[in-house]
Coordinates of C-alpha atoms in Angstrom, one line a residue:
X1 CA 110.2 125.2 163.8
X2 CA 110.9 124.5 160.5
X3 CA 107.6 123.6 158.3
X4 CA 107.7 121.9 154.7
X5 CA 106.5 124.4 151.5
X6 CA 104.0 123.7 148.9
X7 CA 106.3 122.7 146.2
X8 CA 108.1 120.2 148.8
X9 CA 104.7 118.0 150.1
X10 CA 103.7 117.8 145.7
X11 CA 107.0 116.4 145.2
X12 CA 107.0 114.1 148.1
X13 CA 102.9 112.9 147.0
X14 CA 104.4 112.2 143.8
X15 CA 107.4 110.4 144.6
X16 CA 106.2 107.9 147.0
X17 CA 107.2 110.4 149.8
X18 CA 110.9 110.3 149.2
X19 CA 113.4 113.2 148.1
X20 CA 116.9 114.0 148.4
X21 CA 117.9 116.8 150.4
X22 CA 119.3 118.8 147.4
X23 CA 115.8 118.0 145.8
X24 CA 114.1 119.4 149.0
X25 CA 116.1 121.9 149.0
X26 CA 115.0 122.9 145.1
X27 CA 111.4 123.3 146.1
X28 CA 112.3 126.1 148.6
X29 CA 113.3 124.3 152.1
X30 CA 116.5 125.7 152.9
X31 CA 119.3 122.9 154.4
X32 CA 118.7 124.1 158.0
X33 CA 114.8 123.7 157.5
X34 CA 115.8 120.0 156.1
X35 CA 118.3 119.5 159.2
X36 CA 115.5 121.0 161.6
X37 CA 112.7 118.4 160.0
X38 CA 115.5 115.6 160.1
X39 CA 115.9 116.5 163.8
X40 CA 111.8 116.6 164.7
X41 CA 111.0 113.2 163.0
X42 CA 109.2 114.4 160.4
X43 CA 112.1 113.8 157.6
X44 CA 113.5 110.2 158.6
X45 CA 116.9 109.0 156.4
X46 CA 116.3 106.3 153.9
X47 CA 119.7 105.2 152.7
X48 CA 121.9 107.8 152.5
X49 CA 121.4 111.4 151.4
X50 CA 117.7 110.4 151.0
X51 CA 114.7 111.1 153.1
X52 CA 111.0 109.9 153.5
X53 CA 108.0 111.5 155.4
X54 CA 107.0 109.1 157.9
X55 CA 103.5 109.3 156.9
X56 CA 104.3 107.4 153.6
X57 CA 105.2 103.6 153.9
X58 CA 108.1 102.4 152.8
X59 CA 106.6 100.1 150.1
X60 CA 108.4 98.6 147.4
X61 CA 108.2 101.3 145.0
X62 CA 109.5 104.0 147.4
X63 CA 112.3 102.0 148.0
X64 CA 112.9 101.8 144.5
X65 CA 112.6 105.9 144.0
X66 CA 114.9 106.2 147.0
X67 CA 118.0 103.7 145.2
X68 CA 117.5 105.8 142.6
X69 CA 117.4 109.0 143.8
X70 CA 120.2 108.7 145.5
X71 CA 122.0 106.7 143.1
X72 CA 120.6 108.0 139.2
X73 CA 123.1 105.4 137.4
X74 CA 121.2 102.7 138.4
X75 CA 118.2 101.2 137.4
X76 CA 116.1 98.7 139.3
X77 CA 115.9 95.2 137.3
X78 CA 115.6 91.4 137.3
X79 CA 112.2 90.6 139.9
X80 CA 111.6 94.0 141.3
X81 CA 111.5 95.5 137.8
X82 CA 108.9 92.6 136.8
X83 CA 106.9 93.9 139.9
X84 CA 106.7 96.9 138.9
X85 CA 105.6 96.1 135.6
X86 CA 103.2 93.6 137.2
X87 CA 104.5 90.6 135.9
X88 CA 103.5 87.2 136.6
X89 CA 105.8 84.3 137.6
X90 CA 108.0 86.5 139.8
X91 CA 109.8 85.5 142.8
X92 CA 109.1 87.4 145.7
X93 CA 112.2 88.1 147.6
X94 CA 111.4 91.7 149.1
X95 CA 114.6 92.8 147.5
X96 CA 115.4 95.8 145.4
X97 CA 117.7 94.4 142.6
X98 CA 119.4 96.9 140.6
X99 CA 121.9 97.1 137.1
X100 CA 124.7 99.5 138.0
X101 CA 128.0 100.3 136.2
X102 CA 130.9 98.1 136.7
X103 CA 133.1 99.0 139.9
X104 CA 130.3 101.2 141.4
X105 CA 128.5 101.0 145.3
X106 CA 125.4 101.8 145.0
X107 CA 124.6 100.9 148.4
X108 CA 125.7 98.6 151.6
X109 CA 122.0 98.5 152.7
X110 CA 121.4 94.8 152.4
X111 CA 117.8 95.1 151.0
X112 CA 119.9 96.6 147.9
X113 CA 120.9 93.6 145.3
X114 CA 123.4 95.0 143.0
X115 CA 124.4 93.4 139.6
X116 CA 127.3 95.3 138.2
X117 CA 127.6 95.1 134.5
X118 CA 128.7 97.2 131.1
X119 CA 126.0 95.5 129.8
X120 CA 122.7 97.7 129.6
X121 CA 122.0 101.0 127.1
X122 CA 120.4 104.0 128.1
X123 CA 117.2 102.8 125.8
X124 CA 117.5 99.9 128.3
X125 CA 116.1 102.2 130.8
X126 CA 112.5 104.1 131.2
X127 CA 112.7 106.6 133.8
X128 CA 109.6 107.5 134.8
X129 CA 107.5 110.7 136.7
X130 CA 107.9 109.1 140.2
X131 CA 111.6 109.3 140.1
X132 CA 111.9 105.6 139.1
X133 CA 114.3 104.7 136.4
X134 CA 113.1 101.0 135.8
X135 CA 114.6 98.7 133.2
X136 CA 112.4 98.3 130.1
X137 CA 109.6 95.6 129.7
X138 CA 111.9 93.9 127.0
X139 CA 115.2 94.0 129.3
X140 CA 113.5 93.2 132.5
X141 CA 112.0 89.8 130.6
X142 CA 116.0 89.0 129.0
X143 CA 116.8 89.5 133.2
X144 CA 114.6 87.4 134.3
X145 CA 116.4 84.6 132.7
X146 CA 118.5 84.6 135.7
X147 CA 115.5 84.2 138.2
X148 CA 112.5 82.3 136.8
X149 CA 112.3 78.6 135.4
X150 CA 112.5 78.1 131.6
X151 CA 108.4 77.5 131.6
X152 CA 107.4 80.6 133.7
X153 CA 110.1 82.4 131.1
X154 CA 108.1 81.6 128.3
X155 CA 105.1 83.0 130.4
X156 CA 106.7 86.5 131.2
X157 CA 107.8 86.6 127.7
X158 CA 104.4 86.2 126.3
X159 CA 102.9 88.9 128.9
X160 CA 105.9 91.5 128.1
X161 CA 104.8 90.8 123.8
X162 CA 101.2 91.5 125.1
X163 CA 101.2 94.3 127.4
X164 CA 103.8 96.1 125.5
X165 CA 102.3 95.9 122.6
X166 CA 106.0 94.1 121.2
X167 CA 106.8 91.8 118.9
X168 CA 109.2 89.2 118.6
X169 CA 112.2 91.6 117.2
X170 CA 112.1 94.2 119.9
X171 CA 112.9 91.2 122.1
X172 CA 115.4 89.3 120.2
X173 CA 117.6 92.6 119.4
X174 CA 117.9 93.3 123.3
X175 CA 118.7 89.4 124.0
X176 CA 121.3 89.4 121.1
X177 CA 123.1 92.5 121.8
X178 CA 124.7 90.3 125.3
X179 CA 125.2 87.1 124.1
X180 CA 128.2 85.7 125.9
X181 CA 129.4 82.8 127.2
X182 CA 129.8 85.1 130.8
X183 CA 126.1 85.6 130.3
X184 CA 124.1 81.7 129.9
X185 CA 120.9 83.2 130.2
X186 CA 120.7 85.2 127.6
X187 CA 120.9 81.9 125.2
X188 CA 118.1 80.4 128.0
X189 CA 116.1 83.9 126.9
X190 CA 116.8 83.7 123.0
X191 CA 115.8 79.7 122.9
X192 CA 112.5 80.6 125.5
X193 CA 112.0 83.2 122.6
X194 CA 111.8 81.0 119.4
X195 CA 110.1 78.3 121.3
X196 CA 107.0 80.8 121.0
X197 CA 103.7 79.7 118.6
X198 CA 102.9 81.3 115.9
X199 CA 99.8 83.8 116.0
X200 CA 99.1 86.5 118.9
X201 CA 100.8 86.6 122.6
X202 CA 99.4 84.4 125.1
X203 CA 96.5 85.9 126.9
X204 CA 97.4 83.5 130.5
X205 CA 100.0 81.8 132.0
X206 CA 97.7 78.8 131.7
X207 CA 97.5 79.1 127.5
X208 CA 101.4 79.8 127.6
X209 CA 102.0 76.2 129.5
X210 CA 99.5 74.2 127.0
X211 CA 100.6 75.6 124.1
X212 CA 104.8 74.7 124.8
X213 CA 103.8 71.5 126.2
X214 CA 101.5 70.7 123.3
X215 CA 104.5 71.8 120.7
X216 CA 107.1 70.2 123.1
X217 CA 105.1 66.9 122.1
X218 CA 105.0 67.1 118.8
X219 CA 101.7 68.6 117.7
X220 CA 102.5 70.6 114.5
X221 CA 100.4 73.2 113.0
X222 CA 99.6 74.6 116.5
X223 CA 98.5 78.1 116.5
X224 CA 98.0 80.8 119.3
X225 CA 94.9 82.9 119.0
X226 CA 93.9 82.1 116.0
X227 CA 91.0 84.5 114.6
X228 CA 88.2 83.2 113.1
X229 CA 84.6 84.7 112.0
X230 CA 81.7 83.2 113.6
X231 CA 78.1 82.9 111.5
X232 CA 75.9 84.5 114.0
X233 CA 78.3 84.8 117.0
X234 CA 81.0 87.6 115.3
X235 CA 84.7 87.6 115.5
X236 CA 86.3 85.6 117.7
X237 CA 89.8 84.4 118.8
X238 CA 90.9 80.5 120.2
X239 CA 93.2 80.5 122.7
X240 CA 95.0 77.7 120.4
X241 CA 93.8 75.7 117.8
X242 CA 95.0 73.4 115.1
X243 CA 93.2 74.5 112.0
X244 CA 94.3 71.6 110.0
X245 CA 91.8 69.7 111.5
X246 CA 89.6 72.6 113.1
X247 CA 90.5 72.1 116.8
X248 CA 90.2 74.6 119.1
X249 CA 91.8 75.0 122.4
X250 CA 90.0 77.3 124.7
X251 CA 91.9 77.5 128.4
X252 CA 89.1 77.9 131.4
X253 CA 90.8 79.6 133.8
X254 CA 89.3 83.1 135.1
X255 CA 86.7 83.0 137.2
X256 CA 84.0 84.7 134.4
X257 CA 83.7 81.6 133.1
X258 CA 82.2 79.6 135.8
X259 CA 79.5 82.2 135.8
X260 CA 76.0 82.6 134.3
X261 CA 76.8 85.3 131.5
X262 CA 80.2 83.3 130.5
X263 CA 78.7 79.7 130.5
X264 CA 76.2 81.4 128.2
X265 CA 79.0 83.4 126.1
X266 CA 81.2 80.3 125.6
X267 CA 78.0 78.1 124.8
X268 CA 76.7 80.5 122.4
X269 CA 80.5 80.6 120.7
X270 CA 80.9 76.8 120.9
X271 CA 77.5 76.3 119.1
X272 CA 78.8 78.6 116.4
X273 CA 82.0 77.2 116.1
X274 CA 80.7 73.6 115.6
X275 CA 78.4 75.1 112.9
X276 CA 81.5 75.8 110.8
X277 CA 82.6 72.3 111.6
X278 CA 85.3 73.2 114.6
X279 CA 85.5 71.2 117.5
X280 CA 86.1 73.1 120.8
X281 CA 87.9 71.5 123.5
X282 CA 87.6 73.6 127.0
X283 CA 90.5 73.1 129.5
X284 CA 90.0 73.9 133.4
X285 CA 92.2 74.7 136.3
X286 CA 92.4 71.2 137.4
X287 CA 93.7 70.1 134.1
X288 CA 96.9 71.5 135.2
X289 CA 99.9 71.1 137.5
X290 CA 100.3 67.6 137.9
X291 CA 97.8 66.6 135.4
X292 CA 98.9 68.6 133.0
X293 CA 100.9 65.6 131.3
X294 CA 97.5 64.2 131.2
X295 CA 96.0 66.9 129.7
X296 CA 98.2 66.8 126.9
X297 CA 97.9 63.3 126.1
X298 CA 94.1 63.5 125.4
X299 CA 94.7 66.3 123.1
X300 CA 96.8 64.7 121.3
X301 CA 94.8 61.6 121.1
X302 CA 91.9 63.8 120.1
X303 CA 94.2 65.8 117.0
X304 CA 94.8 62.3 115.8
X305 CA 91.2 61.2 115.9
X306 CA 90.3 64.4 114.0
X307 CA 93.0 63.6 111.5
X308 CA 91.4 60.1 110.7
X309 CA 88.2 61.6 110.0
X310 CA 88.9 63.9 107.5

């Protein structure tokens, strides 16, 4: 009875239990030992060419490492590639969606979405340990335009700036480079993309819904995290704030807030704030969703109030 080696069980831990049978076959199991595991259960076919090790579910991600181990022009995209980069906003469709060249088959299992196009670089791509070759946070954003509401755009845009440490550039080059009329959503990305406030990425999806509807009304001179120096407090940053008229914009939503220590954080900034003449305007959860119009209103009703008192 055929028995798997060392070098066979690190690759499989480390590739979410999945392997090839040439790749099996490279850490020392010879193709009759991968037949004879194949043949006792304990080597079951993914799609095909590719195997998994029963004790390993078949998850999401080692899904994803078996499309592309058995297919390594591919790379996984649009939802499934914002899932893996732990996106927020995504739709959830239990689908692997993949780029692949034109004219290829990747696959004719039906939990593969393929979305054949010329249109992706190699520095599109970041393959990564696990055998994953995953579209980058920039290109997986510009393919999301596809999937995801103009709003909840502007909200994965602002999360890709943050967490990749990117700025506005790295995006606009990959959203430029496809601009076609073939391709709508790539104007959908660039427009989503110089919608964006000035100052720092948005922290929430909560702060990235204020702040366009806020600009989508008209306030001018709205900025996002906007640092400031507080006398006896230290630095701090608003979530958004019009410093014309020193209003700042601070968006409620996780749950540290509601407790002790963070009541007593935000008082303790607030006080400051207001010492320097700032006024500080909290928004909660329920401010939101349908109220949100509501929300924005009273803002703006507050800016102008500010205005006519200076």
């Amino acid at each position: 009875m055929a028995i798997f080696t060392t070098e066979s069980l690190e690759f499989l831990r480390t590739h979410h239990g999945v392997a090839t049978a040439t790749e099996l076959q490279q850490c020392g199991l010879s193709a009759p030992a991968v037949r004879s595991l194949v043949e006792a259960g304990n080597l079951v076919a993914v799609v095909k060419g590719v195997y998994r090790i029963p004790a390993v579910a078949l998850d999401e991600a080692a899904r994803c490492a078996a499309v592309c181990a058995a297919h390594p022009e591919v790379a996984i995209s649009g939802p499934t590639a914002g899932r893996l980069w732990g996106l927020r906003r995504l739709p959830r469709d239990h689908r692997i969606h993949v780029l692949a060249p034109p004219a290829s088959h990747p696959t004719i299992t039906q939990w593969v979405v393929p979305y054949r196009t010329a249109a992706f670089h190699p520095f599109d791509v970041v393959r990564r340990p696990d055998g994953i070759a995953v579209t980058s946070r920039a290109r997986t954003a510009l393919d999301l335009a596809r999937f995801v509401s103009s709003t909840d755009l502007l909200s994965i845009i602002e999360q890709v700036l943050r967490d990749g440490s990117l700025d506005d550039d790295d995006l606009r080059i990959v959203g430029v480079d496809w601009m076609s009329p073939q391709r709508p959503w790539v104007r959908t990305f660039l427009e989503m993309l110089d919608a964006r406030l000035r100052g720092g990425p948005a922290e929430s999806h909560g702060e990235a819904v204020l702040g366009h509807g806020l600009a989508a009304a008209g306030l001018g001179g709205l900025e996002r995290q906007h640092r400031i120096d507080l006398s006896g407090y230290g630095p701090a940053r608003f979530d958004l704030a019009v410093p014309a008229v020193r209003l700042a914009i601070e968006i409620d939503l996780h749950p540290t807030h509601s407790e002790t220590a963070g009541r007593r954080r935000d008082t303790a900034r607030d006080v400051a704030a207001g010492e320097l003449g700032w006024t500080v305007e909290r928004v909660l959860d329920h401010h939101f969703g349908a109220n949100l119009p509501a929300t924005v209103r009273r803002i703006l009703r507050l800016v102008a109030k500010l205005r006519s008192q200076r």
